[in-house]
Coordinates of C-alpha atoms in Angstrom, one line a residue:
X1165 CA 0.0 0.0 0.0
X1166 CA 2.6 2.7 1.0
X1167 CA 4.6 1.6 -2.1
X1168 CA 1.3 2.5 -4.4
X1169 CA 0.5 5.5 -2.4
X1170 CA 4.4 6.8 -3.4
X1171 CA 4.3 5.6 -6.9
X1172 CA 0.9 7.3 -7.6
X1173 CA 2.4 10.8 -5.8
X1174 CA 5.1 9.6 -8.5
X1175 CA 3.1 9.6 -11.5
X1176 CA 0.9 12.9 -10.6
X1177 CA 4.1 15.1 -10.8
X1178 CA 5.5 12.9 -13.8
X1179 CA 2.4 13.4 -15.4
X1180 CA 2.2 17.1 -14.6
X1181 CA 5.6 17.9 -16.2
X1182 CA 4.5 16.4 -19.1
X1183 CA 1.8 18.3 -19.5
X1184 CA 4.1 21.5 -18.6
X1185 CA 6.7 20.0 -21.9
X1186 CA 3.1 19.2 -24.0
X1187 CA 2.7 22.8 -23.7
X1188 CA 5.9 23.9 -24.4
X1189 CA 6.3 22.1 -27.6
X1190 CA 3.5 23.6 -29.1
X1191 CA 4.6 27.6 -27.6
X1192 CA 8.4 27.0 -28.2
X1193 CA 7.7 26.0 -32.1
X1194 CA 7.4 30.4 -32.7
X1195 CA 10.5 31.1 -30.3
X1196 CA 12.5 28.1 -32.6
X1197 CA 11.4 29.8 -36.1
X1198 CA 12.1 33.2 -34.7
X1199 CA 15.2 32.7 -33.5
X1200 CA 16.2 30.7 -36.3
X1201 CA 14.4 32.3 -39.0
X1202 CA 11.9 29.1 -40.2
X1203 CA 9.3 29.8 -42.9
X1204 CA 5.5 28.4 -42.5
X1205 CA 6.3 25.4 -44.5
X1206 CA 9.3 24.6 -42.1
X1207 CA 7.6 25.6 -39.3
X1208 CA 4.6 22.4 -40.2
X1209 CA 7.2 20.5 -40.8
X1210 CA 8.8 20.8 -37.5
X1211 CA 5.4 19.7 -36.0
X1212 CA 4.9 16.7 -38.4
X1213 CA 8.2 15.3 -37.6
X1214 CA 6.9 15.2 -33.7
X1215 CA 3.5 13.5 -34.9
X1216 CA 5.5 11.6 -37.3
X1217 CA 8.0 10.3 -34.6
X1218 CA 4.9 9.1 -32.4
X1219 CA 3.0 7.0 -35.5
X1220 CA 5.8 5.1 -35.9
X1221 CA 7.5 4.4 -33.0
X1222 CA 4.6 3.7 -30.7
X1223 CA 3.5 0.5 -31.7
X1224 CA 7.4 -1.0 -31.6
X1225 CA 7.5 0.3 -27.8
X1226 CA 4.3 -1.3 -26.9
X1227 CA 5.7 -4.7 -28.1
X1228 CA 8.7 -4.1 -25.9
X1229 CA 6.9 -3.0 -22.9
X1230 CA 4.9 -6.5 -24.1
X1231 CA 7.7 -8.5 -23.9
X1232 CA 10.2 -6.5 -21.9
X1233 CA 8.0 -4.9 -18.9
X1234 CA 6.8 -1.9 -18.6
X1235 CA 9.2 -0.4 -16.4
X1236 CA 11.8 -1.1 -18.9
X1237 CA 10.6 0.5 -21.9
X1238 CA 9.3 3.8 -19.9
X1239 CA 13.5 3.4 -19.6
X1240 CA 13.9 3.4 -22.5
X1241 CA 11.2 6.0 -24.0
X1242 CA 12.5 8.5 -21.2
X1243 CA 15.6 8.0 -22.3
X1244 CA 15.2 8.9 -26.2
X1245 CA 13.3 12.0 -25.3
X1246 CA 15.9 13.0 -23.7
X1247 CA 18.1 12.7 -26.5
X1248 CA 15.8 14.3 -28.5
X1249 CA 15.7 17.3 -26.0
X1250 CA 18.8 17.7 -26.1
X1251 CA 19.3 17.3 -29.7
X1252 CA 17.0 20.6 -29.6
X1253 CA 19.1 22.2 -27.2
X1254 CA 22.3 22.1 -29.2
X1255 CA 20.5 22.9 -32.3
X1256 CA 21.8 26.0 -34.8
X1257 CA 19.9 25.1 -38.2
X1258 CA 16.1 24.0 -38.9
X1259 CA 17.0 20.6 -40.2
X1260 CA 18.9 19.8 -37.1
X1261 CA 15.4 21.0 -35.1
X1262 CA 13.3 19.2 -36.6
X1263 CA 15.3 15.9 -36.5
X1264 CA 15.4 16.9 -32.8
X1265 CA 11.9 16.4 -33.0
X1266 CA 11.0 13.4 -34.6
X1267 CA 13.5 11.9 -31.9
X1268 CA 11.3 13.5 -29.1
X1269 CA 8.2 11.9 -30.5
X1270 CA 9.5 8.4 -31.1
X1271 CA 10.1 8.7 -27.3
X1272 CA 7.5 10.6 -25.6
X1273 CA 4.4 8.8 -27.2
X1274 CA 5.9 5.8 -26.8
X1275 CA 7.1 7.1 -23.0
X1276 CA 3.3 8.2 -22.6
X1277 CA 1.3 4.7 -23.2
X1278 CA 3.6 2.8 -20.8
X1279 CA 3.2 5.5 -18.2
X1280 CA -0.7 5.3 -18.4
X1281 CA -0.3 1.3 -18.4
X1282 CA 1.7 1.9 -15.3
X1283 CA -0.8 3.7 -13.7
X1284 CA -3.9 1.3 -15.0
X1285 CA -2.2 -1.7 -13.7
X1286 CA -0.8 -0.6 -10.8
X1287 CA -4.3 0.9 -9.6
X1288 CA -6.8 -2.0 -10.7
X1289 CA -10.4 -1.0 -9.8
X1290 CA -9.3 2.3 -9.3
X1291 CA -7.3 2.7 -12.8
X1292 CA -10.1 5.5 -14.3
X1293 CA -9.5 7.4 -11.4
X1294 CA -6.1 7.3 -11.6
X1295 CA -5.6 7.6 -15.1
X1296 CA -8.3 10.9 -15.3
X1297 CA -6.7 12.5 -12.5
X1298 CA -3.1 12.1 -14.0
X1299 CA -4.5 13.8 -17.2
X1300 CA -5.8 16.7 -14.9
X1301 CA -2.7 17.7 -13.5
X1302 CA -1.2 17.2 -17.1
X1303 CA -4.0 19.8 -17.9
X1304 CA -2.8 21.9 -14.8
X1305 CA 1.0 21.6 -16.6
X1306 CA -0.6 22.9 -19.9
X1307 CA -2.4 25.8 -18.8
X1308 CA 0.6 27.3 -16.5
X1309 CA 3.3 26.8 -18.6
X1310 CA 2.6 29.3 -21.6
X1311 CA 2.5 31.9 -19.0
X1312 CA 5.7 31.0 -17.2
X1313 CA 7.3 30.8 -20.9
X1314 CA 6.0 33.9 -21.6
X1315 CA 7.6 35.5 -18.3
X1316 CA 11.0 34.4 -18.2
X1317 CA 11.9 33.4 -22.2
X1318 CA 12.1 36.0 -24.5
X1319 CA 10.3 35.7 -28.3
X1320 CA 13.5 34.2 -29.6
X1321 CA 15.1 32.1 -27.0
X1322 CA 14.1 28.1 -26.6
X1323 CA 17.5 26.5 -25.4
X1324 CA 16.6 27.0 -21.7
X1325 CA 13.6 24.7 -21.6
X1326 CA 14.8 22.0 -23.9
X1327 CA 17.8 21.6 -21.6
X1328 CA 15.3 21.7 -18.7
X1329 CA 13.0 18.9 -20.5
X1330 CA 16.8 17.2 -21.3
X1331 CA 17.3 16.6 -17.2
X1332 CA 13.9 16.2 -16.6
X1333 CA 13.3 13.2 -18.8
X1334 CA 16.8 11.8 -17.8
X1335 CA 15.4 12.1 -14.3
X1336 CA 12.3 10.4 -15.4
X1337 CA 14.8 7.3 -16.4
X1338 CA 16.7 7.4 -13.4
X1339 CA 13.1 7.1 -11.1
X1340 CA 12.5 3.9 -13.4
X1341 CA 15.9 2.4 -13.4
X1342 CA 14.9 2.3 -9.6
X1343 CA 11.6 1.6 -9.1
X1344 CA 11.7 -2.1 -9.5
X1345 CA 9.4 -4.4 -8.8
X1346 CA 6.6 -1.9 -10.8
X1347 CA 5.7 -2.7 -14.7
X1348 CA 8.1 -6.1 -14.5
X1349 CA 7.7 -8.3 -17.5
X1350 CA 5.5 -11.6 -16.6
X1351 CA 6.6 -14.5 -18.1
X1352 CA 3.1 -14.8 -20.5
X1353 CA 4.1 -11.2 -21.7
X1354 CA 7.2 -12.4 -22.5
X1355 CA 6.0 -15.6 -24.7
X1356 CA 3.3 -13.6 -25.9
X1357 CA 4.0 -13.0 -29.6
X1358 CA 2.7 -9.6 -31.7
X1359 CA 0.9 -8.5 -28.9
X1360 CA 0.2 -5.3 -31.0
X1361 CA -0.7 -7.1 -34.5
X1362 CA -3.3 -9.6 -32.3
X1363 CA -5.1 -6.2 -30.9
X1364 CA -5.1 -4.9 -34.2
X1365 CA -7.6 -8.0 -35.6
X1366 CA -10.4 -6.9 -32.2
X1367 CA -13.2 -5.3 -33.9
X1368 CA -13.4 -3.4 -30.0
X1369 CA -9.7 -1.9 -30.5
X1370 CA -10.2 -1.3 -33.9
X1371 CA -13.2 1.2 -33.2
X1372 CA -11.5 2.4 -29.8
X1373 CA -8.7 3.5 -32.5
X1374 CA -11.1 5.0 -34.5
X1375 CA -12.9 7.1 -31.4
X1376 CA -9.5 7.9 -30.3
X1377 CA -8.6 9.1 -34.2
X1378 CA -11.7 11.5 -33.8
X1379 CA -11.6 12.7 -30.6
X1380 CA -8.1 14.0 -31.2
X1381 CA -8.6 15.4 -34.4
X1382 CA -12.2 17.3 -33.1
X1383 CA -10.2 18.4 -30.4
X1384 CA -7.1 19.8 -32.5
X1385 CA -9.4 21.7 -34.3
X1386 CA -10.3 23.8 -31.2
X1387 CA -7.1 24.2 -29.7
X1388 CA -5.1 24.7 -33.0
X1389 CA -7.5 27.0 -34.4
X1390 CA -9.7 28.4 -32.6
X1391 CA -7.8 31.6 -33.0
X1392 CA -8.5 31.5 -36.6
X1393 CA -11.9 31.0 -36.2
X1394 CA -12.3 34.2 -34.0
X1395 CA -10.4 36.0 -36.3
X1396 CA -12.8 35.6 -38.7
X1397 CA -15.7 36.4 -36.7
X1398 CA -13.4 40.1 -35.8
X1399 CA -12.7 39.0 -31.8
X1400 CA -9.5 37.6 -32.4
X1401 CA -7.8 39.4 -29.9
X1402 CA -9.7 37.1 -27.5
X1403 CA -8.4 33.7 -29.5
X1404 CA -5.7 32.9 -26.1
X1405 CA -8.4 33.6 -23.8
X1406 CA -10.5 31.2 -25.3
X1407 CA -8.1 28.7 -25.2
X1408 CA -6.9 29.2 -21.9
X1409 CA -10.8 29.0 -21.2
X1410 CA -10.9 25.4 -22.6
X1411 CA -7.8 24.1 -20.5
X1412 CA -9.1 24.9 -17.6
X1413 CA -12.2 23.7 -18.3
X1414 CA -10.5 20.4 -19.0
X1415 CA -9.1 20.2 -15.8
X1416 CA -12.4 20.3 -13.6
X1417 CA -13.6 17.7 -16.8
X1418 CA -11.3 15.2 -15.9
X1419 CA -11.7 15.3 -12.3
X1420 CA -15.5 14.5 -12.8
X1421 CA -14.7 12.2 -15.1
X1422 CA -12.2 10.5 -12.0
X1423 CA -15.4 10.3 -10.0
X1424 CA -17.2 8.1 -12.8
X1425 CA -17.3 4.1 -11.9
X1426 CA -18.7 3.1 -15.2
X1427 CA -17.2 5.2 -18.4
X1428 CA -18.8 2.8 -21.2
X1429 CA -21.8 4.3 -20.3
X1430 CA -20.8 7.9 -19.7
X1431 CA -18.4 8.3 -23.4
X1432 CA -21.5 8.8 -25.6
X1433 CA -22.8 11.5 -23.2
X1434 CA -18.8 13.0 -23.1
X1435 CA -19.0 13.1 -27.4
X1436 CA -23.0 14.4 -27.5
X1437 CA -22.2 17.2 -24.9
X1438 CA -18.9 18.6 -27.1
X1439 CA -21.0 18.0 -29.9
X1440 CA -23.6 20.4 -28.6
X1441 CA -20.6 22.7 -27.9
X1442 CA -19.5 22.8 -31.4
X1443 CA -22.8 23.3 -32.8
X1444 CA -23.3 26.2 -30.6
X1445 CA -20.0 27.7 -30.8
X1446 CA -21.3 28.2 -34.8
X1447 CA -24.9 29.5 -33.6
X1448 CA -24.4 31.6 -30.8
X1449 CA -23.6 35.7 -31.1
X1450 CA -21.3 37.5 -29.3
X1451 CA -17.6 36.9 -27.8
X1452 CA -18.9 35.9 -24.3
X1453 CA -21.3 32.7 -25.6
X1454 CA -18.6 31.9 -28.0
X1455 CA -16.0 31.1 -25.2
X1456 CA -18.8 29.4 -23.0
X1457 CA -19.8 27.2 -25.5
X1458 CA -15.8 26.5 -26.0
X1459 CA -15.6 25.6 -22.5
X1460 CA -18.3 23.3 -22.7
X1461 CA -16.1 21.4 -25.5
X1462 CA -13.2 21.9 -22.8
X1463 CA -15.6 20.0 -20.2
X1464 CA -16.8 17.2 -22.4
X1465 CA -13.6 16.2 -24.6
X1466 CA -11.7 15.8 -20.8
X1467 CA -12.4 12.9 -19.8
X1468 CA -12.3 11.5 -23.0
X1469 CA -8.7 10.3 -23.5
X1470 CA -8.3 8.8 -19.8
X1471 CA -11.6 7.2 -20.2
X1472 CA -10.7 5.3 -23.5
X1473 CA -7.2 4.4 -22.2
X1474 CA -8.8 2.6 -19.3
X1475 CA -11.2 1.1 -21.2
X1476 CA -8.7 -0.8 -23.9
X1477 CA -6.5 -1.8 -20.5
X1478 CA -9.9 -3.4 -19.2
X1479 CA -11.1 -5.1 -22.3
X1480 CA -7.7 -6.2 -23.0
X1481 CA -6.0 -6.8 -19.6
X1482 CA -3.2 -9.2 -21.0
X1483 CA -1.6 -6.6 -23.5
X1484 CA -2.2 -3.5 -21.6
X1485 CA 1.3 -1.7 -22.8
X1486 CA 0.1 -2.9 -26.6
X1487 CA -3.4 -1.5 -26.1
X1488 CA -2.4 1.1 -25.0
X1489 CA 0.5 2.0 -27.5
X1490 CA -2.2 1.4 -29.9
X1491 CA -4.5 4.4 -28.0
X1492 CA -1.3 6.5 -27.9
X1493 CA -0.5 5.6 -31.8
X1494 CA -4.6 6.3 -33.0
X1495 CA -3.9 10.1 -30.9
X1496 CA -0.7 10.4 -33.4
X1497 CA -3.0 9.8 -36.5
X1498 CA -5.3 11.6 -35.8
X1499 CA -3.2 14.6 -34.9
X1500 CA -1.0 13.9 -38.1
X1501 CA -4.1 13.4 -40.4
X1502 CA -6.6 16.1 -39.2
X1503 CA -4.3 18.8 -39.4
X1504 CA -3.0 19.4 -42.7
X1505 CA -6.4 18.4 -44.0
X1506 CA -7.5 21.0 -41.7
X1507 CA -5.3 23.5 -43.4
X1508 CA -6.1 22.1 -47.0
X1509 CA -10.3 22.7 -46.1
X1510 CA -9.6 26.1 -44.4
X1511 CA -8.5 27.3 -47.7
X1512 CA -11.0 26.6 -50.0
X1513 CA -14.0 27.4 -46.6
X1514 CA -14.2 29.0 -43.7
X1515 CA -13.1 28.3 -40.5
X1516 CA -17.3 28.3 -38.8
X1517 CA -17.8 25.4 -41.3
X1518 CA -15.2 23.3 -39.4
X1519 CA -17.1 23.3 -36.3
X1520 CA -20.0 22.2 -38.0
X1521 CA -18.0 19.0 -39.4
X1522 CA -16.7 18.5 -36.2
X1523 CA -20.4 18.3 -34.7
X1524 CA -21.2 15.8 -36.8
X1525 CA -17.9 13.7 -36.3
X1526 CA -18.1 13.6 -32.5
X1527 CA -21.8 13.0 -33.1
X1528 CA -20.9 10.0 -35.1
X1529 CA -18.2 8.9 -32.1
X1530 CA -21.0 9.3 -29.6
X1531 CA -23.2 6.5 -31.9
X1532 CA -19.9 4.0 -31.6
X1533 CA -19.8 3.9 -27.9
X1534 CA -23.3 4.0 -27.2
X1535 CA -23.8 0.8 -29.3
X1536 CA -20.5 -0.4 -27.8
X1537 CA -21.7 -0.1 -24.6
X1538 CA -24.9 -1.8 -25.5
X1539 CA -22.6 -4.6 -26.9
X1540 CA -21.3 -5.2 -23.5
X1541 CA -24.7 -4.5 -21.8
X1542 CA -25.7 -7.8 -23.8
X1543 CA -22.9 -10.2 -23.2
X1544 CA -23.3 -9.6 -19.8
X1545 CA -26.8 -10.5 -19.2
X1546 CA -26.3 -13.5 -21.6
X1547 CA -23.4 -14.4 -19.5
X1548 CA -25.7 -14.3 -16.2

């Protein structure tokens, strides 16, 4: 007990400096290209090599945590981001940043699913708790750090907090390299085969990939472009607050969403309710309703990503590091396919029509997990 209550205080500040480097990946990318000059183009292409570096790599870590352990691959993962930090750090040209980035990603998505399986095995009953809280505080890490960037970096300076993140993750490795007994191998893991390629032929994970592909695209859309989309509408200058506005609304979403014992039957409610928000955040007049309806796509789309992490861990308890790598690799595609296609459709329409498309898709991602649920609601009575 006193070694779960110490690895969960762990994993809270783990997962909250995670959300603080989340954050600073996506606010550092305008420091990088102003202090070294990139273009738009190189600018994307700075991002897609992070997405990139997740797609691929993910799915080869979850096999190692598979046959490995756990503990050893979020060694491993740690490790690379690390590198890939640092990389960063030492960089003087665009090419050498962006390679710096594709290295981060191969480690930190694949760093990210054996952390949540960490926290999902290690917690049992209690693992959609655990895992919603852990994205809270990563929320909490996300909506302070663009301040404290903005406070002590200036516009064209980056080097600082890669080297920070550098010592950080190494530290990260270091706690692992120590913690035994957590996320050991077990000896059917180890004889267990393509963990990742067996989950890949469930109809269940193949539509929690799906769901997961949606969700992060829908939720790109808001906090990618929402700035855009207030632009148009001639409140721009309020684009940040609105974001900021959804963050924190995620954080109070994913508490609740810790509080909720059965999230089968919650998820269709979590996609109607950011649905709803969409719709409304294309109906509604005036700045103030705007935002509102933003934070009600804040509150809904929290508990989203916990809830279908714990959910592939349950369904598939013997290959939780693979269902989960394959939760963490669905997040990378939709993150890598919904955003240049986003930027394709926002030049040919406008910006309010995107909400409406993403209405319909988290719509369409509510009507999976409803009948899911139903599904499950149906084996267990005939199992009874």
């Amino acid at each position: 007990m006193l070694k779960r209550k110490h690895f969960n205080r762990a994993s809270i500040l783990i997962f909250a400096l995670m959300g603080c480097f989340f954050a600073a990946n996506q606010n550092l990318v305008n420091n990088i290209s102003v202090s070294l000059g990139a273009n738009q183009t190189q600018m994307g292409n700075m991002i897609s090599a992070l997405y990139f570096g997740c797609v691929i790599a993910v799915l080869f870590f979850g096999e190692l945590a598979q046959r490995k352990g756990k503990r050893f691959a979020a060694i491993i993962t740690a490790g690379i981001v690390s590198t890939g930090a640092l990389i960063i750090t030492l960089s003087n040209s665009i090419p050498a940043v962006t390679a710096g980035f594709f290295v981060y990603g191969i480690g930190s998505a694949g760093y990210e699913s054996c952390a949540m399986a960490l926290v999902a095995e290690h917690n049992g009953k209690n693992a959609n708790r655990s895992l919603n809280l852990t994205q809270a505080v990563f929320s909490v890490g996300a909506v302070i750090t663009p301040i404290l960037l903005s406070l002590v970096l200036k516009q064209d300076e980056f080097r600082p907090a890669y080297a920070i993140i550098t010592c950080c993750y190494l530290s990260f490795a270091l706690y692992w390299l120590f913690m035994r007994g957590i996320g050991e191998a077990q000896p059917q893991e180890q004889q267990q085969g393509a963990a990742i390629l067996h989950l890949a032929k469930s109809p269940y994970m193949l539509l929690y990939m799906l769901v997961m592909i949606i969700f992060v695209g829908s939720e790109t859309a808001v906090t990618y472009w929402i700035g855009s989309y207030f632009t148009g509408q001639g409140i721009g200058q309020l684009g940040a607050f609105a974001l900021s506005a959804y963050w924190f609304a995620s954080i109070f979403g994913r508490v609740l969403g810790s509080l909720v014992k059965t999230p089968s039957l919650m998820m269709p409610y979590y996609f109607s309710l950011a649905a709803l928000g969409c719709l409304l955040l294309t109906l509604l007049p005036g700045a103030a309703l705007k935002i509102a309806a933003v934070v009600l796509v804040g509150l809904a789309f929290a508990p989203v990503y916990g809830s279908v992490a714990f959910l592939a861990a349950e369904r598939f308890p013997e290959a939780s590091a693979a269902s989960l790598s394959l939760v963490v690799f669905s997040s990378g595609v939709g993150g890598m396919v919904f955003q240049p296609a986003i930027s394709h459709f926002l030049t040919i329409g406008e910006p309010r029509s995107l909400y409406v498309i993403i209405t319909v898709l988290s719509f369409c991602a509510a009507l999976i997990m409803a009948q899911m649920h139903r599904l499950d609601k149906k084996r267990g009575a005939n199992a009874q």
